């Protein structure tokens, strides 16, 4: 519980010291989203960070307290590891690009061969921080090294919280060709993903946006039952990577997984870490391994990666790494 409260305090500090967002004028004209059955806004934007699937910050502390989570962290919490070397076939680096202000990019150091198409990931940070993915840098570089271009909200150390429009801006940029200087982006392989508040922002970005093909949520799910009806508007496969019963994302992920539209593919894996995952470990640790294998299976049809995710008996399976796994509607 202490680690969760530290996250809440950090989010409150970011919100309290927020500087003007490039989208502030848009957000100031927008009425706050109020959930009610049968009401589906046109987009997932809201005046709060994380969008329509998220919870207002002033309600978060009491919501977490009401979950009655076990105290402490899980048995799988790692020690911090040295960054890299990333384990993919392509060297990767961190850059900023003036054509996409307010974001940090994780890209291949040199473009891959022309016949290699590359998926694009829009990443939201924990606390909806605008910090360029600093906490997840080792994992994001590792993923990029396998042939992905990733945009994380925020230049390093910008003190405001991100909005859904920040994630959407990176998707717009990639689809308009902004990322093509780094690799040939496959317009049919666009993913939104994120940790904690950033994960709910990823889901809110995918809401009513047919350009998004997968959603990945790390250590988070919807908090408030009166927002779950919105899940019926999610039309693409969703994956949750959760930190077990000590994770504040755990109770909601159990509900959300069950409430997705009938027939929609979904994946849910739990590792006993609590809310912080294993992102500080080299290459993102076990969460990094789970993420890249899910991506390689979904984006490139990698059968070995699929087995690691779905077959407990396979070499290097997540189950052998102490994950508990549940999935549905995968052929």
PDB file of C-alpha atoms in Angstrom:
ATOM      1  CA  UNK A   1       0.000   0.000   0.000  1.00  0.00           C
ATOM      2  CA  UNK A   2       2.865   2.390   0.746  1.00  0.00           C
ATOM      3  CA  UNK A   3       4.163   2.151  -2.811  1.00  0.00           C
ATOM      4  CA  UNK A   4       0.695   2.885  -4.172  1.00  0.00           C
ATOM      5  CA  UNK A   5       0.356   5.980  -1.994  1.00  0.00           C
ATOM      6  CA  UNK A   6       3.735   7.217  -3.207  1.00  0.00           C
ATOM      7  CA  UNK A   7       2.450   6.942  -6.778  1.00  0.00           C
ATOM      8  CA  UNK A   8      -0.675   8.891  -5.828  1.00  0.00           C
ATOM      9  CA  UNK A   9       1.388  11.576  -4.143  1.00  0.00           C
ATOM     10  CA  UNK A  10       3.625  11.889  -7.209  1.00  0.00           C
ATOM     11  CA  UNK A  11       0.600  12.212  -9.482  1.00  0.00           C
ATOM     12  CA  UNK A  12      -0.848  14.894  -7.230  1.00  0.00           C
ATOM     13  CA  UNK A  13       2.445  16.765  -7.278  1.00  0.00           C
ATOM     14  CA  UNK A  14       2.546  16.659 -11.070  1.00  0.00           C
ATOM     15  CA  UNK A  15      -1.025  17.915 -11.249  1.00  0.00           C
ATOM     16  CA  UNK A  16      -0.330  20.648  -8.723  1.00  0.00           C
ATOM     17  CA  UNK A  17       2.718  21.948 -10.570  1.00  0.00           C
ATOM     18  CA  UNK A  18       1.256  21.575 -14.057  1.00  0.00           C
ATOM     19  CA  UNK A  19       2.285  24.042 -16.704  1.00  0.00           C
ATOM     20  CA  UNK A  20       0.124  24.925 -19.641  1.00  0.00           C
ATOM     21  CA  UNK A  21      -0.548  22.079 -22.052  1.00  0.00           C
ATOM     22  CA  UNK A  22      -0.483  22.641 -25.814  1.00  0.00           C
ATOM     23  CA  UNK A  23      -4.032  21.264 -25.663  1.00  0.00           C
ATOM     24  CA  UNK A  24      -5.138  23.431 -22.725  1.00  0.00           C
ATOM     25  CA  UNK A  25      -7.426  25.661 -24.799  1.00  0.00           C
ATOM     26  CA  UNK A  26      -9.194  22.611 -26.229  1.00  0.00           C
ATOM     27  CA  UNK A  27      -9.580  21.029 -22.809  1.00  0.00           C
ATOM     28  CA  UNK A  28     -10.861  24.238 -21.208  1.00  0.00           C
ATOM     29  CA  UNK A  29     -13.694  24.359 -23.755  1.00  0.00           C
ATOM     30  CA  UNK A  30     -14.644  20.742 -23.172  1.00  0.00           C
ATOM     31  CA  UNK A  31     -17.189  19.787 -20.532  1.00  0.00           C
ATOM     32  CA  UNK A  32     -16.034  17.067 -18.117  1.00  0.00           C
ATOM     33  CA  UNK A  33     -17.264  13.622 -19.090  1.00  0.00           C
ATOM     34  CA  UNK A  34     -20.039  12.351 -16.842  1.00  0.00           C
ATOM     35  CA  UNK A  35     -20.733   8.633 -17.333  1.00  0.00           C
ATOM     36  CA  UNK A  36     -24.306   7.498 -17.718  1.00  0.00           C
ATOM     37  CA  UNK A  37     -25.599   4.311 -19.365  1.00  0.00           C
ATOM     38  CA  UNK A  38     -26.313   4.811 -23.029  1.00  0.00           C
ATOM     39  CA  UNK A  39     -24.161   7.935 -23.331  1.00  0.00           C
ATOM     40  CA  UNK A  40     -21.176   7.430 -25.601  1.00  0.00           C
ATOM     41  CA  UNK A  41     -19.098  10.546 -26.320  1.00  0.00           C
ATOM     42  CA  UNK A  42     -17.604  10.900 -29.767  1.00  0.00           C
ATOM     43  CA  UNK A  43     -14.024  10.484 -28.529  1.00  0.00           C
ATOM     44  CA  UNK A  44     -12.224   9.297 -25.408  1.00  0.00           C
ATOM     45  CA  UNK A  45     -11.064  12.802 -24.457  1.00  0.00           C
ATOM     46  CA  UNK A  46     -11.851  14.247 -21.061  1.00  0.00           C
ATOM     47  CA  UNK A  47     -10.734  17.187 -18.987  1.00  0.00           C
ATOM     48  CA  UNK A  48      -8.914  14.735 -16.698  1.00  0.00           C
ATOM     49  CA  UNK A  49      -5.723  12.898 -17.525  1.00  0.00           C
ATOM     50  CA  UNK A  50      -6.368   9.360 -18.719  1.00  0.00           C
ATOM     51  CA  UNK A  51      -9.586  10.222 -20.531  1.00  0.00           C
ATOM     52  CA  UNK A  52     -13.051   8.791 -20.175  1.00  0.00           C
ATOM     53  CA  UNK A  53     -11.919   5.442 -18.735  1.00  0.00           C
ATOM     54  CA  UNK A  54      -9.916   7.116 -15.960  1.00  0.00           C
ATOM     55  CA  UNK A  55     -10.873   8.325 -12.492  1.00  0.00           C
ATOM     56  CA  UNK A  56     -10.621  11.941 -11.307  1.00  0.00           C
ATOM     57  CA  UNK A  57      -7.480  12.400  -9.231  1.00  0.00           C
ATOM     58  CA  UNK A  58      -9.416  13.708  -6.238  1.00  0.00           C
ATOM     59  CA  UNK A  59     -11.350  10.420  -6.108  1.00  0.00           C
ATOM     60  CA  UNK A  60      -8.400   8.089  -6.594  1.00  0.00           C
ATOM     61  CA  UNK A  61      -7.154   7.898  -3.005  1.00  0.00           C
ATOM     62  CA  UNK A  62     -10.503   6.793  -1.598  1.00  0.00           C
ATOM     63  CA  UNK A  63     -11.045   4.373  -4.491  1.00  0.00           C
ATOM     64  CA  UNK A  64      -7.705   2.677  -3.814  1.00  0.00           C
ATOM     65  CA  UNK A  65      -8.415   2.547  -0.072  1.00  0.00           C
ATOM     66  CA  UNK A  66     -11.775   0.873  -0.749  1.00  0.00           C
ATOM     67  CA  UNK A  67     -10.025  -1.904  -2.702  1.00  0.00           C
ATOM     68  CA  UNK A  68      -8.543  -3.230   0.572  1.00  0.00           C
ATOM     69  CA  UNK A  69      -5.422  -4.427  -1.190  1.00  0.00           C
ATOM     70  CA  UNK A  70      -2.870  -6.552   0.672  1.00  0.00           C
ATOM     71  CA  UNK A  71       0.017  -4.491   1.984  1.00  0.00           C
ATOM     72  CA  UNK A  72       3.574  -4.529   0.684  1.00  0.00           C
ATOM     73  CA  UNK A  73       5.007  -5.507  -2.668  1.00  0.00           C
ATOM     74  CA  UNK A  74       4.998  -8.840  -4.409  1.00  0.00           C
ATOM     75  CA  UNK A  75       7.626 -11.554  -4.421  1.00  0.00           C
ATOM     76  CA  UNK A  76       8.647 -10.769  -8.003  1.00  0.00           C
ATOM     77  CA  UNK A  77       9.758  -7.157  -7.489  1.00  0.00           C
ATOM     78  CA  UNK A  78      13.266  -6.966  -9.018  1.00  0.00           C
ATOM     79  CA  UNK A  79      16.331  -5.011  -8.152  1.00  0.00           C
ATOM     80  CA  UNK A  80      17.115  -2.162 -10.504  1.00  0.00           C
ATOM     81  CA  UNK A  81      19.147  -3.371 -13.450  1.00  0.00           C
ATOM     82  CA  UNK A  82      21.662  -1.750 -15.729  1.00  0.00           C
ATOM     83  CA  UNK A  83      20.071  -0.369 -18.920  1.00  0.00           C
ATOM     84  CA  UNK A  84      20.408  -2.690 -21.884  1.00  0.00           C
ATOM     85  CA  UNK A  85      21.952  -3.874 -23.928  1.00  0.00           C
ATOM     86  CA  UNK A  86      18.619  -4.222 -25.700  1.00  0.00           C
ATOM     87  CA  UNK A  87      18.174  -7.786 -26.893  1.00  0.00           C
ATOM     88  CA  UNK A  88      16.635  -7.208 -30.329  1.00  0.00           C
ATOM     89  CA  UNK A  89      18.341  -7.418 -33.726  1.00  0.00           C
ATOM     90  CA  UNK A  90      18.429  -3.647 -34.300  1.00  0.00           C
ATOM     91  CA  UNK A  91      20.329  -1.041 -32.268  1.00  0.00           C
ATOM     92  CA  UNK A  92      17.911   1.491 -30.772  1.00  0.00           C
ATOM     93  CA  UNK A  93      18.174   4.997 -29.374  1.00  0.00           C
ATOM     94  CA  UNK A  94      16.188   7.759 -27.687  1.00  0.00           C
ATOM     95  CA  UNK A  95      15.562  10.966 -29.648  1.00  0.00           C
ATOM     96  CA  UNK A  96      13.315  13.976 -29.761  1.00  0.00           C
ATOM     97  CA  UNK A  97      11.937  15.269 -33.034  1.00  0.00           C
ATOM     98  CA  UNK A  98      10.812  18.867 -33.666  1.00  0.00           C
ATOM     99  CA  UNK A  99       8.050  17.543 -35.910  1.00  0.00           C
ATOM    100  CA  UNK A 100       6.448  15.899 -32.838  1.00  0.00           C
ATOM    101  CA  UNK A 101       6.831  18.371 -29.972  1.00  0.00           C
ATOM    102  CA  UNK A 102       6.051  17.228 -26.450  1.00  0.00           C
ATOM    103  CA  UNK A 103       7.117  13.629 -27.030  1.00  0.00           C
ATOM    104  CA  UNK A 104      10.166  11.383 -26.738  1.00  0.00           C
ATOM    105  CA  UNK A 105      10.876   8.733 -29.366  1.00  0.00           C
ATOM    106  CA  UNK A 106      12.406   5.284 -29.047  1.00  0.00           C
ATOM    107  CA  UNK A 107      13.587   4.382 -32.524  1.00  0.00           C
ATOM    108  CA  UNK A 108      15.972   2.218 -34.486  1.00  0.00           C
ATOM    109  CA  UNK A 109      19.411   3.767 -34.740  1.00  0.00           C
ATOM    110  CA  UNK A 110      19.386   3.225 -38.495  1.00  0.00           C
ATOM    111  CA  UNK A 111      16.345   2.394 -40.641  1.00  0.00           C
ATOM    112  CA  UNK A 112      15.854  -1.343 -41.190  1.00  0.00           C
ATOM    113  CA  UNK A 113      15.777  -2.854 -44.681  1.00  0.00           C
ATOM    114  CA  UNK A 114      13.028  -1.500 -46.899  1.00  0.00           C
ATOM    115  CA  UNK A 115      11.147  -4.802 -46.826  1.00  0.00           C
ATOM    116  CA  UNK A 116      10.735  -4.615 -43.020  1.00  0.00           C
ATOM    117  CA  UNK A 117       7.532  -2.893 -41.993  1.00  0.00           C
ATOM    118  CA  UNK A 118       7.500  -1.562 -38.455  1.00  0.00           C
ATOM    119  CA  UNK A 119       4.592  -1.224 -36.001  1.00  0.00           C
ATOM    120  CA  UNK A 120       4.076   2.035 -34.107  1.00  0.00           C
ATOM    121  CA  UNK A 121       3.346   2.237 -30.375  1.00  0.00           C
ATOM    122  CA  UNK A 122       1.942   5.307 -28.613  1.00  0.00           C
ATOM    123  CA  UNK A 123       2.992   4.956 -24.943  1.00  0.00           C
ATOM    124  CA  UNK A 124       1.396   6.619 -21.896  1.00  0.00           C
ATOM    125  CA  UNK A 125       3.393   6.900 -18.676  1.00  0.00           C
ATOM    126  CA  UNK A 126       2.378   6.064 -15.138  1.00  0.00           C
ATOM    127  CA  UNK A 127       0.707   8.987 -13.395  1.00  0.00           C
ATOM    128  CA  UNK A 128       0.085  10.335 -16.924  1.00  0.00           C
ATOM    129  CA  UNK A 129       3.466  11.990 -16.410  1.00  0.00           C
ATOM    130  CA  UNK A 130       5.010  13.965 -19.237  1.00  0.00           C
ATOM    131  CA  UNK A 131       8.470  12.542 -18.627  1.00  0.00           C
ATOM    132  CA  UNK A 132       9.302  10.879 -21.915  1.00  0.00           C
ATOM    133  CA  UNK A 133       8.950   7.335 -20.584  1.00  0.00           C
ATOM    134  CA  UNK A 134      11.901   7.719 -18.206  1.00  0.00           C
ATOM    135  CA  UNK A 135      10.733   4.983 -15.817  1.00  0.00           C
ATOM    136  CA  UNK A 136      10.273   2.539 -18.700  1.00  0.00           C
ATOM    137  CA  UNK A 137      13.302   3.536 -20.772  1.00  0.00           C
ATOM    138  CA  UNK A 138      15.048   0.171 -20.563  1.00  0.00           C
ATOM    139  CA  UNK A 139      11.906  -1.697 -21.646  1.00  0.00           C
ATOM    140  CA  UNK A 140      10.989   0.750 -24.397  1.00  0.00           C
ATOM    141  CA  UNK A 141      14.489   0.657 -25.865  1.00  0.00           C
ATOM    142  CA  UNK A 142      14.371  -3.131 -25.806  1.00  0.00           C
ATOM    143  CA  UNK A 143      11.037  -3.168 -27.647  1.00  0.00           C
ATOM    144  CA  UNK A 144      12.331  -0.666 -30.204  1.00  0.00           C
ATOM    145  CA  UNK A 145      15.344  -2.911 -30.820  1.00  0.00           C
ATOM    146  CA  UNK A 146      12.975  -5.607 -32.096  1.00  0.00           C
ATOM    147  CA  UNK A 147      11.767  -3.314 -34.869  1.00  0.00           C
ATOM    148  CA  UNK A 148       9.226  -0.880 -33.386  1.00  0.00           C
ATOM    149  CA  UNK A 149       8.941   2.888 -33.252  1.00  0.00           C
ATOM    150  CA  UNK A 150       7.597   4.156 -29.942  1.00  0.00           C
ATOM    151  CA  UNK A 151       6.468   7.602 -28.882  1.00  0.00           C
ATOM    152  CA  UNK A 152       6.209   8.325 -25.141  1.00  0.00           C
ATOM    153  CA  UNK A 153       4.311  11.324 -23.865  1.00  0.00           C
ATOM    154  CA  UNK A 154       6.482  14.207 -22.833  1.00  0.00           C
ATOM    155  CA  UNK A 155       9.983  15.482 -23.206  1.00  0.00           C
ATOM    156  CA  UNK A 156      12.070  14.459 -20.212  1.00  0.00           C
ATOM    157  CA  UNK A 157      11.111  16.219 -16.953  1.00  0.00           C
ATOM    158  CA  UNK A 158       8.181  18.285 -18.235  1.00  0.00           C
ATOM    159  CA  UNK A 159       5.970  18.842 -15.202  1.00  0.00           C
ATOM    160  CA  UNK A 160       2.393  18.392 -16.318  1.00  0.00           C
ATOM    161  CA  UNK A 161       0.077  15.456 -16.801  1.00  0.00           C
ATOM    162  CA  UNK A 162      -0.662  14.112 -20.244  1.00  0.00           C
ATOM    163  CA  UNK A 163      -4.016  14.121 -21.985  1.00  0.00           C
ATOM    164  CA  UNK A 164      -5.583  11.712 -24.437  1.00  0.00           C
ATOM    165  CA  UNK A 165      -4.860  14.306 -27.100  1.00  0.00           C
ATOM    166  CA  UNK A 166      -1.120  13.858 -26.453  1.00  0.00           C
ATOM    167  CA  UNK A 167      -1.288  10.155 -27.305  1.00  0.00           C
ATOM    168  CA  UNK A 168      -3.496  10.883 -30.281  1.00  0.00           C
ATOM    169  CA  UNK A 169      -1.054  13.491 -31.544  1.00  0.00           C
ATOM    170  CA  UNK A 170       1.662  10.854 -31.800  1.00  0.00           C
ATOM    171  CA  UNK A 171      -0.674   8.516 -33.712  1.00  0.00           C
ATOM    172  CA  UNK A 172      -1.593  11.360 -36.074  1.00  0.00           C
ATOM    173  CA  UNK A 173       2.074  12.132 -36.586  1.00  0.00           C
ATOM    174  CA  UNK A 174       2.995   8.532 -37.378  1.00  0.00           C
ATOM    175  CA  UNK A 175       0.103   8.025 -39.792  1.00  0.00           C
ATOM    176  CA  UNK A 176       0.927  11.250 -41.610  1.00  0.00           C
ATOM    177  CA  UNK A 177       4.446   9.986 -42.266  1.00  0.00           C
ATOM    178  CA  UNK A 178       6.345  11.695 -39.477  1.00  0.00           C
ATOM    179  CA  UNK A 179       7.897   8.438 -38.275  1.00  0.00           C
ATOM    180  CA  UNK A 180       8.892   7.197 -41.712  1.00  0.00           C
ATOM    181  CA  UNK A 181      12.338   8.779 -41.416  1.00  0.00           C
ATOM    182  CA  UNK A 182      13.064   6.136 -38.758  1.00  0.00           C
ATOM    183  CA  UNK A 183      11.388   3.115 -40.374  1.00  0.00           C
ATOM    184  CA  UNK A 184       8.641   2.132 -42.781  1.00  0.00           C
ATOM    185  CA  UNK A 185       5.611   2.312 -40.469  1.00  0.00           C
ATOM    186  CA  UNK A 186       2.883  -0.247 -41.058  1.00  0.00           C
ATOM    187  CA  UNK A 187      -0.333   1.778 -40.889  1.00  0.00           C
ATOM    188  CA  UNK A 188      -2.259  -1.382 -40.013  1.00  0.00           C
ATOM    189  CA  UNK A 189      -0.177  -2.046 -36.903  1.00  0.00           C
ATOM    190  CA  UNK A 190      -0.811   0.862 -34.543  1.00  0.00           C
ATOM    191  CA  UNK A 191      -0.836   0.124 -30.817  1.00  0.00           C
ATOM    192  CA  UNK A 192      -1.724   2.261 -27.817  1.00  0.00           C
ATOM    193  CA  UNK A 193      -0.195   1.121 -24.546  1.00  0.00           C
ATOM    194  CA  UNK A 194       0.722   2.433 -21.141  1.00  0.00           C
ATOM    195  CA  UNK A 195       1.288   1.919 -17.447  1.00  0.00           C
ATOM    196  CA  UNK A 196      -1.217   2.903 -14.756  1.00  0.00           C
ATOM    197  CA  UNK A 197      -2.901   6.203 -15.746  1.00  0.00           C
ATOM    198  CA  UNK A 198      -1.094   5.936 -19.080  1.00  0.00           C
ATOM    199  CA  UNK A 199      -2.800   2.596 -19.706  1.00  0.00           C
ATOM    200  CA  UNK A 200      -6.247   4.111 -19.230  1.00  0.00           C
ATOM    201  CA  UNK A 201      -5.188   6.912 -21.547  1.00  0.00           C
ATOM    202  CA  UNK A 202      -4.251   4.237 -24.102  1.00  0.00           C
ATOM    203  CA  UNK A 203      -7.719   2.700 -23.849  1.00  0.00           C
ATOM    204  CA  UNK A 204      -9.381   6.119 -24.056  1.00  0.00           C
ATOM    205  CA  UNK A 205      -7.336   6.900 -27.174  1.00  0.00           C
ATOM    206  CA  UNK A 206      -8.426   3.648 -28.830  1.00  0.00           C
ATOM    207  CA  UNK A 207     -12.091   4.347 -28.061  1.00  0.00           C
ATOM    208  CA  UNK A 208     -13.909   5.183 -31.338  1.00  0.00           C
ATOM    209  CA  UNK A 209     -10.611   5.378 -33.239  1.00  0.00           C
ATOM    210  CA  UNK A 210     -10.492   2.707 -35.964  1.00  0.00           C
ATOM    211  CA  UNK A 211      -6.823   3.487 -36.621  1.00  0.00           C
ATOM    212  CA  UNK A 212      -5.835   1.695 -33.397  1.00  0.00           C
ATOM    213  CA  UNK A 213      -5.375  -2.075 -33.748  1.00  0.00           C
ATOM    214  CA  UNK A 214      -4.338  -3.225 -30.255  1.00  0.00           C
ATOM    215  CA  UNK A 215      -4.503  -1.895 -26.694  1.00  0.00           C
ATOM    216  CA  UNK A 216      -2.058  -2.962 -23.966  1.00  0.00           C
ATOM    217  CA  UNK A 217      -2.600  -2.010 -20.330  1.00  0.00           C
ATOM    218  CA  UNK A 218       0.066  -2.448 -17.674  1.00  0.00           C
ATOM    219  CA  UNK A 219      -0.888  -2.612 -13.979  1.00  0.00           C
ATOM    220  CA  UNK A 220      -4.216  -0.868 -14.479  1.00  0.00           C
ATOM    221  CA  UNK A 221      -7.901  -1.245 -15.300  1.00  0.00           C
ATOM    222  CA  UNK A 222     -11.057   0.814 -14.859  1.00  0.00           C
ATOM    223  CA  UNK A 223     -11.677   1.859 -11.247  1.00  0.00           C
ATOM    224  CA  UNK A 224     -15.301   2.963 -11.345  1.00  0.00           C
ATOM    225  CA  UNK A 225     -18.119   0.578 -12.149  1.00  0.00           C
ATOM    226  CA  UNK A 226     -20.201   3.354 -13.718  1.00  0.00           C
ATOM    227  CA  UNK A 227     -17.615   3.679 -16.503  1.00  0.00           C
ATOM    228  CA  UNK A 228     -17.423   0.003 -17.445  1.00  0.00           C
ATOM    229  CA  UNK A 229     -20.330   0.198 -19.878  1.00  0.00           C
ATOM    230  CA  UNK A 230     -17.949   2.105 -22.166  1.00  0.00           C
ATOM    231  CA  UNK A 231     -16.058  -1.144 -22.775  1.00  0.00           C
ATOM    232  CA  UNK A 232     -18.705  -2.139 -25.305  1.00  0.00           C
ATOM    233  CA  UNK A 233     -17.194   0.493 -27.613  1.00  0.00           C
ATOM    234  CA  UNK A 234     -13.740  -1.115 -27.555  1.00  0.00           C
ATOM    235  CA  UNK A 235     -13.511  -3.064 -30.806  1.00  0.00           C
ATOM    236  CA  UNK A 236      -9.907  -4.336 -30.839  1.00  0.00           C
ATOM    237  CA  UNK A 237      -8.050  -6.993 -28.833  1.00  0.00           C
ATOM    238  CA  UNK A 238      -6.969  -5.919 -25.351  1.00  0.00           C
ATOM    239  CA  UNK A 239      -4.137  -7.268 -23.194  1.00  0.00           C
ATOM    240  CA  UNK A 240      -3.640  -6.672 -19.480  1.00  0.00           C
ATOM    241  CA  UNK A 241      -0.320  -7.259 -17.719  1.00  0.00           C
ATOM    242  CA  UNK A 242      -1.068  -6.978 -14.007  1.00  0.00           C
ATOM    243  CA  UNK A 243       0.950  -7.201 -10.795  1.00  0.00           C
ATOM    244  CA  UNK A 244      -1.236  -9.678  -8.936  1.00  0.00           C
ATOM    245  CA  UNK A 245      -3.546  -9.101  -5.946  1.00  0.00           C
ATOM    246  CA  UNK A 246      -1.337  -6.328  -4.501  1.00  0.00           C
ATOM    247  CA  UNK A 247      -1.731  -4.266  -7.672  1.00  0.00           C
ATOM    248  CA  UNK A 248      -4.467  -1.622  -7.655  1.00  0.00           C
ATOM    249  CA  UNK A 249      -5.149  -2.635 -11.269  1.00  0.00           C
ATOM    250  CA  UNK A 250      -5.973  -6.217 -10.291  1.00  0.00           C
ATOM    251  CA  UNK A 251      -9.629  -5.991  -9.143  1.00  0.00           C
ATOM    252  CA  UNK A 252     -10.686  -3.921 -12.137  1.00  0.00           C
ATOM    253  CA  UNK A 253      -8.868  -6.106 -14.649  1.00  0.00           C
ATOM    254  CA  UNK A 254     -10.849  -9.123 -13.441  1.00  0.00           C
ATOM    255  CA  UNK A 255     -14.076  -7.226 -14.166  1.00  0.00           C
ATOM    256  CA  UNK A 256     -12.998  -5.573 -17.412  1.00  0.00           C
ATOM    257  CA  UNK A 257     -11.727  -8.805 -18.945  1.00  0.00           C
ATOM    258  CA  UNK A 258     -15.151 -10.384 -18.444  1.00  0.00           C
ATOM    259  CA  UNK A 259     -17.069  -7.381 -19.796  1.00  0.00           C
ATOM    260  CA  UNK A 260     -15.397  -7.041 -23.179  1.00  0.00           C
ATOM    261  CA  UNK A 261     -17.664  -7.651 -26.152  1.00  0.00           C
ATOM    262  CA  UNK A 262     -18.437 -11.306 -26.854  1.00  0.00           C
ATOM    263  CA  UNK A 263     -15.940 -12.807 -29.259  1.00  0.00           C
ATOM    264  CA  UNK A 264     -13.322 -10.062 -28.803  1.00  0.00           C
ATOM    265  CA  UNK A 265      -9.868 -11.567 -28.239  1.00  0.00           C
ATOM    266  CA  UNK A 266      -8.327 -10.702 -24.885  1.00  0.00           C
ATOM    267  CA  UNK A 267      -5.278 -11.655 -22.853  1.00  0.00           C
ATOM    268  CA  UNK A 268      -4.688 -11.229 -19.114  1.00  0.00           C
ATOM    269  CA  UNK A 269      -1.520 -12.139 -17.230  1.00  0.00           C
ATOM    270  CA  UNK A 270      -0.607 -11.611 -13.569  1.00  0.00           C
ATOM    271  CA  UNK A 271       2.801 -11.614 -11.902  1.00  0.00           C
ATOM    272  CA  UNK A 272       3.189 -10.996  -8.167  1.00  0.00           C
ATOM    273  CA  UNK A 273       4.860  -7.577  -8.258  1.00  0.00           C
ATOM    274  CA  UNK A 274       2.294  -5.103  -7.034  1.00  0.00           C
ATOM    275  CA  UNK A 275       1.678  -1.929  -9.009  1.00  0.00           C
ATOM    276  CA  UNK A 276       5.289  -1.194  -9.973  1.00  0.00           C
ATOM    277  CA  UNK A 277       5.889  -4.170 -12.272  1.00  0.00           C
ATOM    278  CA  UNK A 278       9.483  -4.979 -13.213  1.00  0.00           C
ATOM    279  CA  UNK A 279      10.247  -1.966 -15.401  1.00  0.00           C
ATOM    280  CA  UNK A 280      13.395  -1.007 -13.471  1.00  0.00           C
ATOM    281  CA  UNK A 281      15.045  -4.324 -14.356  1.00  0.00           C
ATOM    282  CA  UNK A 282      17.273  -4.695 -17.401  1.00  0.00           C
ATOM    283  CA  UNK A 283      15.092  -4.658 -20.544  1.00  0.00           C
ATOM    284  CA  UNK A 284      12.026  -4.268 -18.324  1.00  0.00           C
ATOM    285  CA  UNK A 285      12.464  -7.653 -16.648  1.00  0.00           C
ATOM    286  CA  UNK A 286       9.593 -10.123 -16.832  1.00  0.00           C
ATOM    287  CA  UNK A 287       7.099  -7.446 -17.864  1.00  0.00           C
ATOM    288  CA  UNK A 288       9.397  -6.526 -20.741  1.00  0.00           C
ATOM    289  CA  UNK A 289       9.617 -10.161 -21.809  1.00  0.00           C
ATOM    290  CA  UNK A 290       5.831 -10.523 -21.698  1.00  0.00           C
ATOM    291  CA  UNK A 291       5.316  -7.310 -23.651  1.00  0.00           C
ATOM    292  CA  UNK A 292       7.706  -8.066 -26.494  1.00  0.00           C
ATOM    293  CA  UNK A 293       6.446 -11.614 -26.935  1.00  0.00           C
ATOM    294  CA  UNK A 294       2.856 -10.404 -27.054  1.00  0.00           C
ATOM    295  CA  UNK A 295       3.826  -7.805 -29.644  1.00  0.00           C
ATOM    296  CA  UNK A 296       5.818 -10.240 -31.768  1.00  0.00           C
ATOM    297  CA  UNK A 297       2.921 -12.680 -31.742  1.00  0.00           C
ATOM    298  CA  UNK A 298       0.291 -10.066 -32.556  1.00  0.00           C
ATOM    299  CA  UNK A 299       2.225  -7.887 -34.971  1.00  0.00           C
ATOM    300  CA  UNK A 300       4.422 -10.433 -36.722  1.00  0.00           C
ATOM    301  CA  UNK A 301       2.717 -13.777 -36.253  1.00  0.00           C
ATOM    302  CA  UNK A 302       5.701 -15.205 -34.378  1.00  0.00           C
ATOM    303  CA  UNK A 303       4.682 -18.740 -33.375  1.00  0.00           C
ATOM    304  CA  UNK A 304       7.392 -19.110 -30.727  1.00  0.00           C
ATOM    305  CA  UNK A 305       6.201 -15.891 -29.088  1.00  0.00           C
ATOM    306  CA  UNK A 306       2.612 -17.138 -29.274  1.00  0.00           C
ATOM    307  CA  UNK A 307       3.601 -20.338 -27.479  1.00  0.00           C
ATOM    308  CA  UNK A 308       5.386 -18.374 -24.745  1.00  0.00           C
ATOM    309  CA  UNK A 309       2.129 -16.492 -24.126  1.00  0.00           C
ATOM    310  CA  UNK A 310      -0.380 -19.334 -24.496  1.00  0.00           C
ATOM    311  CA  UNK A 311       1.319 -22.698 -23.897  1.00  0.00           C
ATOM    312  CA  UNK A 312       2.432 -23.320 -20.305  1.00  0.00           C
ATOM    313  CA  UNK A 313       4.629 -26.227 -21.425  1.00  0.00           C
ATOM    314  CA  UNK A 314       6.563 -24.257 -24.053  1.00  0.00           C
ATOM    315  CA  UNK A 315      10.173 -23.265 -23.559  1.00  0.00           C
ATOM    316  CA  UNK A 316      10.360 -19.949 -21.702  1.00  0.00           C
ATOM    317  CA  UNK A 317       6.603 -19.715 -21.190  1.00  0.00           C
ATOM    318  CA  UNK A 318       5.177 -16.976 -18.988  1.00  0.00           C
ATOM    319  CA  UNK A 319       3.700 -19.645 -16.740  1.00  0.00           C
ATOM    320  CA  UNK A 320       7.202 -21.013 -16.130  1.00  0.00           C
ATOM    321  CA  UNK A 321       8.162 -17.433 -15.184  1.00  0.00           C
ATOM    322  CA  UNK A 322       5.466 -17.518 -12.467  1.00  0.00           C
ATOM    323  CA  UNK A 323       2.789 -15.610 -14.381  1.00  0.00           C
ATOM    324  CA  UNK A 324      -0.817 -16.727 -14.139  1.00  0.00           C
ATOM    325  CA  UNK A 325      -2.407 -16.451 -17.564  1.00  0.00           C
ATOM    326  CA  UNK A 326      -5.931 -16.265 -18.906  1.00  0.00           C
ATOM    327  CA  UNK A 327      -7.035 -15.631 -22.472  1.00  0.00           C
ATOM    328  CA  UNK A 328     -10.058 -15.978 -24.731  1.00  0.00           C
ATOM    329  CA  UNK A 329     -11.122 -15.942 -28.374  1.00  0.00           C
ATOM    330  CA  UNK A 330      -7.711 -16.641 -29.855  1.00  0.00           C
ATOM    331  CA  UNK A 331      -7.881 -19.297 -32.575  1.00  0.00           C
TER     332      UNK A 331
END
